[in-house]
């Protein structure tokens, strides 16, 4: 280890300690005026914005209202959810299939709203799974996950899922480079053998289904975040990278040596053209695509076996490297599409590249060498400006509608507001503490609604009542409508609120559905009339076709089940009304409960392990006779001769 | 009120939509169902007379909801009744039997108790009926399980009414 590395590390640690200390002392700031009225949303009235927050290590995504900070829903994405039975019910298990088998957890980081012409359109919100590389699509008509695609040749799917300006593609880059294809080789052969990948997932405009259209194999750096261009830069997408040193151990030091790393600028239109011309190589790759079949209300897994791969060496003009100080994290394109702002975690300035200068530098071949067929542009030729004194550890930038940019500074725990074009700092506000991403409604789009910025903080220390060693995670709402930023609200969030995206509620709320039409339920095990409810035995499989209606199940007495039977409860909720799900739980089930939406069929598998009487009941309260929404199943020992029977009331 | 929540504004919008839809549907179907489309085109029969519940005489007799006019019933339409039976079995029969009190009241003799308009309004607008109509309130207190809004269309509710007529004639 070199002394300079040690020195840097030490300085860094001391800086963090000092800043944290100062931050803590300042945390009880006083408020001028009545800010509570600005976040008060009276009972029975609606918030102005939806905000979609990543659930981080919970693997889910959470919906909040702004400005109130009220939590509305946890949307199940990459993790099983016993609250609803997502990932437990027979219909939803397939959503979590991967080439590694059934994976009921992931690390979800970056919500991304779909856009039309560079503006959020309220159709979908996408989110990435970092750990087992996946991208999910959540349909905002239902607020449910309707598709998940696995990304092959990727590890640590961090730089995703960002989109092009009409959601033509959902893009993804790999944080960890790995051998492509995978191979059992020494880790120390990193430089020779490890590669990165950038993936383009096409969203079919008609079917709205995702397909991994192509991948670009890139040098073995760590790719971190991405943004699609817009307006003039609409044909391009930008990806930050760090570890251009290509280190494979103690990255904290060894990946922090170079003064500049790179933003990879990818011309996706040109890549598309090369793909059409047959420049891609087809390579074997195993990955799953899972989607919810709306007719059968059941998830389907499709296994893919190959992927089309482009090599930059064979595709001139497809990628350029923009040198960028230093270990850049965020890469953010301003509403005009001209400026590309990097957040150099270890940089002392915020570098801003100019798209038009970049194009000119490409035309004039103002290169500073190349790496594996990718030309490096001269920093001086492309940089539009640098924001001086931007706080320590600038990470991520979003924009308002008045020409200002807002950058989160992780180490100094603050948000810094600066003017696009003059690069001068206009304002700064402390946040509590260790802010990662920030979010302005539409702040990554052509049309920001520049009313609030949300700080997504990693540490909450003394901000809330303590709850043991682990404190609540937190977001902070800051008013940016005036010249000075003004803190309005702290609100606890599901951990970890890594990033969020927000949009006006009007773009979503009137399009949501209230129930699934029972007539359209083509589930193979649906029971659409109470009189069709029944129990059938097939060998040791027992299928219970049950209906649920306020406030009873049919049937509610079942006998003739035996220990070790595989019992499938296929329950259809016959309600056709808003907000009347029914629950189903049975004693001793080593699974979960079900939450069945109106008009939906869901199946819970149960293998009874003990003889005796097992009650089942509805878990979701909907009427005064909720307690009465229950029944009994008699389980007899294996080999007993109790006949299969079922009933409801006295008339069966 | 034991349902989780209700959105009055939303309900109102739906009722208006439903009324508009009824008009369109009836105009479209015309005489095939033996009804005069003009019946639903205005609200002129709602009179100023109100009782202690704040309801008009029409509402007292015929319920509150999208049906604000007398429905003229002609000869029994067997095809419509069959459609109604199918919908009844899917959306109502979990709680209603024809001849016995179940989760809700028996339905075969419903015409002895209620007007066709009242039955339609109860099917199409249960939440408001439970809130405002003394008869519906009485029934809720007796049965305790409120009748869910099954979001029936006007046509679906009308076909169920026809099924009740057929069932009533059979006994």
Tab-separated table of N, CA and C in Angstrom, chain B residues 38-154:
chain	number	residue	atom	x	y	z
B	38	UNK	N	-87.708	8.119	-23.430
B	38	UNK	CA	-87.911	9.473	-22.890
B	38	UNK	C	-88.108	9.452	-21.379
B	39	UNK	N	-88.517	8.304	-20.863
B	39	UNK	CA	-88.749	8.191	-19.419
B	39	UNK	C	-87.562	8.641	-18.582
B	40	UNK	N	-86.363	8.387	-19.112
B	40	UNK	CA	-85.186	8.643	-18.300
B	40	UNK	C	-84.497	9.946	-18.659
B	41	UNK	N	-85.109	10.691	-19.551
B	41	UNK	CA	-84.393	11.853	-20.055
B	41	UNK	C	-84.559	13.093	-19.191
B	42	UNK	N	-85.437	13.080	-18.207
B	42	UNK	CA	-85.462	14.205	-17.276
B	42	UNK	C	-85.950	13.766	-15.899
B	43	UNK	N	-85.871	14.668	-14.973
B	43	UNK	CA	-86.151	14.322	-13.574
B	43	UNK	C	-87.461	14.940	-13.087
B	44	UNK	N	-88.376	15.186	-13.960
B	44	UNK	CA	-89.505	16.043	-13.586
B	44	UNK	C	-90.393	15.475	-12.485
B	45	UNK	N	-90.372	14.169	-12.255
B	45	UNK	CA	-91.275	13.633	-11.242
B	45	UNK	C	-90.780	13.838	-9.817
B	46	UNK	N	-89.542	14.268	-9.646
B	46	UNK	CA	-89.069	14.492	-8.284
B	46	UNK	C	-89.771	15.729	-7.732
B	47	UNK	N	-90.639	15.508	-6.766
B	47	UNK	CA	-91.458	16.611	-6.276
B	47	UNK	C	-90.823	17.253	-5.053
B	48	UNK	N	-91.377	18.348	-4.653
B	48	UNK	CA	-90.812	19.100	-3.531
B	48	UNK	C	-91.235	18.520	-2.186
B	49	UNK	N	-92.248	17.626	-2.209
B	49	UNK	CA	-92.717	17.068	-0.937
B	49	UNK	C	-91.625	16.246	-0.267
B	50	UNK	N	-91.363	16.544	0.963
B	50	UNK	CA	-90.366	15.746	1.680
B	50	UNK	C	-90.929	15.338	3.026
B	51	UNK	N	-90.405	14.235	3.545
B	51	UNK	CA	-90.846	13.779	4.871
B	51	UNK	C	-89.736	13.991	5.883
B	52	UNK	N	-89.851	13.321	7.006
B	52	UNK	CA	-88.875	13.503	8.093
B	52	UNK	C	-87.453	13.099	7.671
B	53	UNK	N	-87.340	12.165	6.742
B	53	UNK	CA	-86.004	11.729	6.302
B	53	UNK	C	-85.410	12.694	5.296
B	54	UNK	N	-86.175	13.707	4.910
B	54	UNK	CA	-85.684	14.628	3.890
B	54	UNK	C	-85.798	14.047	2.496
B	55	UNK	N	-86.565	12.992	2.349
B	55	UNK	CA	-86.707	12.364	1.039
B	55	UNK	C	-88.039	12.754	0.410
B	56	UNK	N	-88.065	12.771	-0.895
B	56	UNK	CA	-89.314	13.057	-1.591
B	56	UNK	C	-90.218	11.829	-1.525
B	57	UNK	N	-91.470	12.019	-1.844
B	57	UNK	CA	-92.404	10.883	-1.858
B	57	UNK	C	-91.918	9.800	-2.818
B	58	UNK	N	-91.420	10.276	-3.964
B	58	UNK	CA	-90.922	9.314	-4.959
B	58	UNK	C	-89.779	8.490	-4.357
B	59	UNK	N	-88.866	9.206	-3.670
B	59	UNK	CA	-87.703	8.497	-3.100
B	59	UNK	C	-88.135	7.547	-1.972
B	60	UNK	N	-89.123	7.979	-1.198
B	60	UNK	CA	-89.608	7.099	-0.124
B	60	UNK	C	-90.118	5.786	-0.711
B	61	UNK	N	-90.838	5.901	-1.786
B	61	UNK	CA	-91.445	4.707	-2.373
B	61	UNK	C	-90.442	3.945	-3.245
B	62	UNK	N	-89.603	4.680	-3.945
B	62	UNK	CA	-88.824	4.047	-5.011
B	62	UNK	C	-87.317	4.093	-4.806
B	63	UNK	N	-86.905	4.591	-3.662
B	63	UNK	CA	-85.466	4.564	-3.377
B	63	UNK	C	-84.716	5.740	-3.981
B	64	UNK	N	-83.457	5.836	-3.551
B	64	UNK	CA	-82.594	6.937	-3.995
B	64	UNK	C	-81.544	6.352	-4.928
B	65	UNK	N	-81.370	7.002	-6.040
B	65	UNK	CA	-80.349	6.498	-6.952
B	65	UNK	C	-80.601	6.935	-8.367
B	66	UNK	N	-80.032	6.213	-9.306
B	66	UNK	CA	-80.135	6.635	-10.707
B	66	UNK	C	-81.548	6.488	-11.266
B	67	UNK	N	-82.401	5.677	-10.629
B	67	UNK	CA	-83.761	5.496	-11.156
B	67	UNK	C	-84.659	6.566	-10.545
B	68	UNK	N	-85.018	7.520	-11.371
B	68	UNK	CA	-85.816	8.644	-10.893
B	68	UNK	C	-87.174	8.705	-11.568
B	69	UNK	N	-87.442	7.708	-12.370
B	69	UNK	CA	-88.699	7.653	-13.126
B	69	UNK	C	-89.325	6.281	-12.931
B	70	UNK	N	-90.597	6.224	-13.146
B	70	UNK	CA	-91.282	4.929	-13.088
B	70	UNK	C	-90.825	4.066	-14.267
B	71	UNK	N	-90.455	2.844	-13.951
B	71	UNK	CA	-90.101	1.908	-15.015
B	71	UNK	C	-91.378	1.178	-15.427
B	72	UNK	N	-91.730	1.314	-16.692
B	72	UNK	CA	-92.944	0.615	-17.129
B	72	UNK	C	-92.593	-0.810	-17.519
B	73	UNK	N	-93.213	-1.734	-16.847
B	73	UNK	CA	-92.921	-3.138	-17.106
B	73	UNK	C	-93.950	-3.686	-18.085
B	74	UNK	N	-93.468	-4.326	-19.137
B	74	UNK	CA	-94.392	-4.949	-20.081
B	74	UNK	C	-94.333	-6.469	-19.895
B	75	UNK	N	-94.685	-7.194	-20.931
B	75	UNK	CA	-94.702	-8.651	-20.819
B	75	UNK	C	-93.328	-9.165	-20.432
B	76	UNK	N	-93.317	-10.250	-19.675
B	76	UNK	CA	-92.065	-10.827	-19.192
B	76	UNK	C	-91.149	-11.203	-20.356
B	77	UNK	N	-89.900	-10.742	-20.256
B	77	UNK	CA	-88.916	-11.035	-21.304
B	77	UNK	C	-88.054	-12.203	-20.799
B	78	UNK	N	-88.311	-13.388	-21.334
B	78	UNK	CA	-87.667	-14.600	-20.806
B	78	UNK	C	-86.156	-14.592	-21.048
B	79	UNK	N	-85.788	-14.028	-22.200
B	79	UNK	CA	-84.355	-13.991	-22.527
B	79	UNK	C	-83.606	-13.082	-21.537
B	80	UNK	N	-84.207	-11.935	-21.283
B	80	UNK	CA	-83.620	-10.988	-20.336
B	80	UNK	C	-83.559	-11.605	-18.929
B	81	UNK	N	-84.616	-12.325	-18.576
B	81	UNK	CA	-84.659	-12.967	-17.257
B	81	UNK	C	-83.546	-13.996	-17.108
B	82	UNK	N	-83.259	-14.700	-18.188
B	82	UNK	CA	-82.179	-15.705	-18.156
B	82	UNK	C	-80.820	-15.020	-17.936
B	83	UNK	N	-80.626	-13.910	-18.656
B	83	UNK	CA	-79.389	-13.126	-18.441
B	83	UNK	C	-79.289	-12.699	-16.979
B	84	UNK	N	-80.407	-12.238	-16.467
B	84	UNK	CA	-80.454	-11.782	-15.077
B	84	UNK	C	-80.129	-12.899	-14.101
B	85	UNK	N	-80.618	-14.090	-14.400
B	85	UNK	CA	-80.358	-15.235	-13.523
B	85	UNK	C	-78.852	-15.535	-13.465
B	86	UNK	N	-78.204	-15.489	-14.629
B	86	UNK	CA	-76.763	-15.760	-14.674
B	86	UNK	C	-75.984	-14.748	-13.827
B	87	UNK	N	-76.335	-13.487	-13.980
B	87	UNK	CA	-75.643	-12.441	-13.215
B	87	UNK	C	-75.947	-12.582	-11.727
B	88	UNK	N	-77.213	-12.880	-11.433
B	88	UNK	CA	-77.614	-13.075	-10.034
B	88	UNK	C	-76.777	-14.179	-9.387
B	89	UNK	N	-76.595	-15.278	-10.125
B	89	UNK	CA	-75.855	-16.411	-9.565
B	89	UNK	C	-74.394	-16.050	-9.298
B	90	UNK	N	-73.823	-15.209	-10.168
B	90	UNK	CA	-72.422	-14.841	-9.992
B	90	UNK	C	-72.239	-13.751	-8.943
B	91	UNK	N	-73.117	-12.771	-8.938
B	91	UNK	CA	-72.836	-11.581	-8.132
B	91	UNK	C	-73.721	-11.424	-6.897
B	92	UNK	N	-74.799	-12.185	-6.796
B	92	UNK	CA	-75.743	-11.972	-5.695
B	92	UNK	C	-75.994	-13.223	-4.860
B	93	UNK	N	-75.885	-14.407	-5.524
B	93	UNK	CA	-76.364	-15.631	-4.875
B	93	UNK	C	-75.520	-16.066	-3.688
B	94	UNK	N	-74.323	-15.459	-3.510
B	94	UNK	CA	-73.560	-15.775	-2.300
B	94	UNK	C	-74.344	-15.355	-1.060
B	95	UNK	N	-75.244	-14.420	-1.224
B	95	UNK	CA	-75.931	-13.872	-0.051
B	95	UNK	C	-77.451	-13.961	-0.126
B	96	UNK	N	-77.991	-14.121	-1.333
B	96	UNK	CA	-79.449	-14.159	-1.462
B	96	UNK	C	-79.922	-15.477	-2.046
B	97	UNK	N	-80.884	-16.115	-1.374
B	97	UNK	CA	-81.586	-17.259	-1.950
B	97	UNK	C	-82.989	-16.769	-2.322
B	98	UNK	N	-83.684	-17.548	-3.123
B	98	UNK	CA	-85.028	-17.113	-3.524
B	98	UNK	C	-86.026	-17.256	-2.388
B	99	UNK	N	-85.907	-18.356	-1.641
B	99	UNK	CA	-87.004	-18.674	-0.724
B	99	UNK	C	-86.646	-18.694	0.746
B	100	UNK	N	-85.408	-18.417	1.040
B	100	UNK	CA	-85.081	-18.418	2.465
B	100	UNK	C	-84.232	-17.212	2.822
B	101	UNK	N	-84.386	-16.803	4.045
B	101	UNK	CA	-83.515	-15.767	4.567
B	101	UNK	C	-82.106	-16.352	4.644
B	102	UNK	N	-81.137	-15.621	4.122
B	102	UNK	CA	-79.769	-16.133	4.121
B	102	UNK	C	-78.894	-15.032	4.698
B	103	UNK	N	-77.799	-14.659	4.041
B	103	UNK	CA	-77.051	-13.489	4.524
B	103	UNK	C	-77.935	-12.248	4.364
B	104	UNK	N	-78.648	-12.217	3.247
B	104	UNK	CA	-79.625	-11.162	3.015
B	104	UNK	C	-81.016	-11.774	2.881
B	105	UNK	N	-82.020	-10.920	2.694
B	105	UNK	CA	-83.401	-11.425	2.623
B	105	UNK	C	-83.689	-12.265	1.374
B	106	UNK	N	-84.719	-13.123	1.481
B	106	UNK	CA	-85.179	-13.928	0.348
B	106	UNK	C	-85.694	-12.994	-0.741
B	107	UNK	N	-85.536	-13.405	-1.976
B	107	UNK	CA	-85.815	-12.491	-3.085
B	107	UNK	C	-87.067	-12.817	-3.895
B	108	UNK	N	-87.626	-14.040	-3.758
B	108	UNK	CA	-88.722	-14.376	-4.672
B	108	UNK	C	-89.937	-13.444	-4.489
B	109	UNK	N	-90.183	-13.097	-3.248
B	109	UNK	CA	-91.364	-12.261	-2.972
B	109	UNK	C	-91.037	-10.776	-2.892
B	110	UNK	N	-89.931	-10.405	-3.456
B	110	UNK	CA	-89.462	-9.015	-3.331
B	110	UNK	C	-90.488	-7.999	-3.823
B	111	UNK	N	-91.259	-8.354	-4.863
B	111	UNK	CA	-92.244	-7.405	-5.414
B	111	UNK	C	-93.392	-7.136	-4.448
B	112	UNK	N	-93.555	-8.031	-3.490
B	112	UNK	CA	-94.590	-7.771	-2.476
B	112	UNK	C	-94.143	-6.657	-1.541
B	113	UNK	N	-92.834	-6.450	-1.437
B	113	UNK	CA	-92.321	-5.446	-0.490
B	113	UNK	C	-91.863	-4.164	-1.160
B	114	UNK	N	-91.307	-4.293	-2.385
B	114	UNK	CA	-90.633	-3.143	-2.987
B	114	UNK	C	-91.121	-2.886	-4.401
B	115	UNK	N	-91.006	-1.634	-4.792
B	115	UNK	CA	-91.316	-1.284	-6.179
B	115	UNK	C	-90.138	-1.662	-7.060
B	116	UNK	N	-90.379	-1.865	-8.349
B	116	UNK	CA	-89.265	-2.169	-9.262
B	116	UNK	C	-88.179	-1.099	-9.204
B	117	UNK	N	-88.605	0.161	-9.074
B	117	UNK	CA	-87.636	1.258	-9.040
B	117	UNK	C	-86.761	1.174	-7.786
B	118	UNK	N	-87.417	0.817	-6.655
B	118	UNK	CA	-86.680	0.682	-5.401
B	118	UNK	C	-85.633	-0.426	-5.531
B	119	UNK	N	-86.041	-1.543	-6.129
B	119	UNK	CA	-85.116	-2.685	-6.283
B	119	UNK	C	-83.911	-2.268	-7.131
B	120	UNK	N	-84.215	-1.553	-8.210
B	120	UNK	CA	-83.125	-1.098	-9.092
B	120	UNK	C	-82.173	-0.145	-8.344
B	121	UNK	N	-82.753	0.803	-7.630
B	121	UNK	CA	-81.921	1.761	-6.904
B	121	UNK	C	-81.079	1.066	-5.831
B	122	UNK	N	-81.651	0.089	-5.189
B	122	UNK	CA	-80.913	-0.636	-4.148
B	122	UNK	C	-79.738	-1.412	-4.762
B	123	UNK	N	-79.974	-1.975	-5.942
B	123	UNK	CA	-78.890	-2.713	-6.595
B	123	UNK	C	-77.786	-1.770	-7.073
B	124	UNK	N	-78.202	-0.602	-7.550
B	124	UNK	CA	-77.239	0.287	-8.209
B	124	UNK	C	-76.592	1.297	-7.265
B	125	UNK	N	-77.197	1.466	-6.092
B	125	UNK	CA	-76.742	2.564	-5.227
B	125	UNK	C	-76.846	2.191	-3.743
B	126	UNK	N	-76.316	1.030	-3.368
B	126	UNK	CA	-76.554	0.582	-1.989
B	126	UNK	C	-75.998	1.512	-0.918
B	127	UNK	N	-74.809	2.092	-1.161
B	127	UNK	CA	-74.195	2.902	-0.096
B	127	UNK	C	-75.105	4.060	0.314
B	128	UNK	N	-75.605	4.773	-0.692
B	128	UNK	CA	-76.438	5.935	-0.375
B	128	UNK	C	-77.782	5.496	0.218
B	129	UNK	N	-78.289	4.389	-0.269
B	129	UNK	CA	-79.544	3.872	0.276
B	129	UNK	C	-79.401	3.573	1.771
B	130	UNK	N	-78.293	2.921	2.146
B	130	UNK	CA	-78.087	2.614	3.568
B	130	UNK	C	-77.931	3.874	4.401
B	131	UNK	N	-77.378	4.891	3.779
B	131	UNK	CA	-77.144	6.124	4.518
B	131	UNK	C	-78.424	6.918	4.710
B	132	UNK	N	-79.300	6.924	3.684
B	132	UNK	CA	-80.394	7.903	3.689
B	132	UNK	C	-81.798	7.322	3.738
B	133	UNK	N	-81.980	6.102	3.283
B	133	UNK	CA	-83.363	5.614	3.170
B	133	UNK	C	-83.769	4.823	4.405
B	134	UNK	N	-84.885	5.194	5.049
B	134	UNK	CA	-85.257	4.538	6.310
B	134	UNK	C	-85.460	3.018	6.154
B	135	UNK	N	-85.985	2.589	5.019
B	135	UNK	CA	-86.205	1.147	4.826
B	135	UNK	C	-84.879	0.403	4.723
B	136	UNK	N	-83.961	0.968	3.972
B	136	UNK	CA	-82.645	0.335	3.810
B	136	UNK	C	-81.899	0.320	5.145
B	137	UNK	N	-82.039	1.430	5.895
B	137	UNK	CA	-81.405	1.499	7.220
B	137	UNK	C	-81.923	0.386	8.131
B	138	UNK	N	-83.245	0.186	8.058
B	138	UNK	CA	-83.881	-0.842	8.893
B	138	UNK	C	-83.299	-2.217	8.563
B	139	UNK	N	-83.155	-2.453	7.268
B	139	UNK	CA	-82.661	-3.753	6.821
B	139	UNK	C	-81.203	-3.977	7.237
B	140	UNK	N	-80.417	-2.905	7.174
B	140	UNK	CA	-79.008	-3.022	7.574
B	140	UNK	C	-78.918	-3.382	9.055
B	141	UNK	N	-79.792	-2.736	9.855
B	141	UNK	CA	-79.791	-3.013	11.291
B	141	UNK	C	-80.206	-4.457	11.560
B	142	UNK	N	-81.031	-5.009	10.691
B	142	UNK	CA	-81.507	-6.375	10.897
B	142	UNK	C	-80.471	-7.411	10.441
B	143	UNK	N	-79.881	-7.160	9.269
B	143	UNK	CA	-78.989	-8.182	8.691
B	143	UNK	C	-77.513	-7.942	8.991
B	144	UNK	N	-77.170	-6.738	9.308
B	144	UNK	CA	-75.804	-6.336	9.722
B	144	UNK	C	-74.745	-6.406	8.619
B	145	UNK	N	-74.909	-7.218	7.633
B	145	UNK	CA	-73.951	-7.233	6.524
B	145	UNK	C	-74.515	-6.346	5.415
B	146	UNK	N	-73.854	-5.228	5.135
B	146	UNK	CA	-74.396	-4.356	4.082
B	146	UNK	C	-74.279	-5.013	2.716
B	147	UNK	N	-75.252	-4.758	1.875
B	147	UNK	CA	-75.157	-5.316	0.531
B	147	UNK	C	-74.045	-4.591	-0.214
B	148	UNK	N	-73.064	-5.354	-0.748
B	148	UNK	CA	-71.967	-4.709	-1.455
B	148	UNK	C	-72.445	-4.050	-2.741
B	149	UNK	N	-71.767	-3.021	-3.112
B	149	UNK	CA	-71.974	-2.473	-4.449
B	149	UNK	C	-71.229	-3.376	-5.413
B	150	UNK	N	-71.937	-4.101	-6.242
B	150	UNK	CA	-71.276	-4.991	-7.188
B	150	UNK	C	-71.032	-4.308	-8.524
B	151	UNK	N	-71.178	-3.000	-8.531
B	151	UNK	CA	-70.922	-2.221	-9.743
B	151	UNK	C	-71.625	-2.786	-10.967
B	152	UNK	N	-72.900	-3.056	-10.783
B	152	UNK	CA	-73.714	-3.528	-11.903
B	152	UNK	C	-73.978	-2.372	-12.857
B	153	UNK	N	-74.083	-2.703	-14.141
B	153	UNK	CA	-74.529	-1.685	-15.097
B	153	UNK	C	-76.056	-1.598	-14.998
B	154	UNK	N	-76.621	-0.556	-15.585
B	154	UNK	CA	-78.074	-0.442	-15.596
B	154	UNK	C	-78.698	-1.691	-16.230
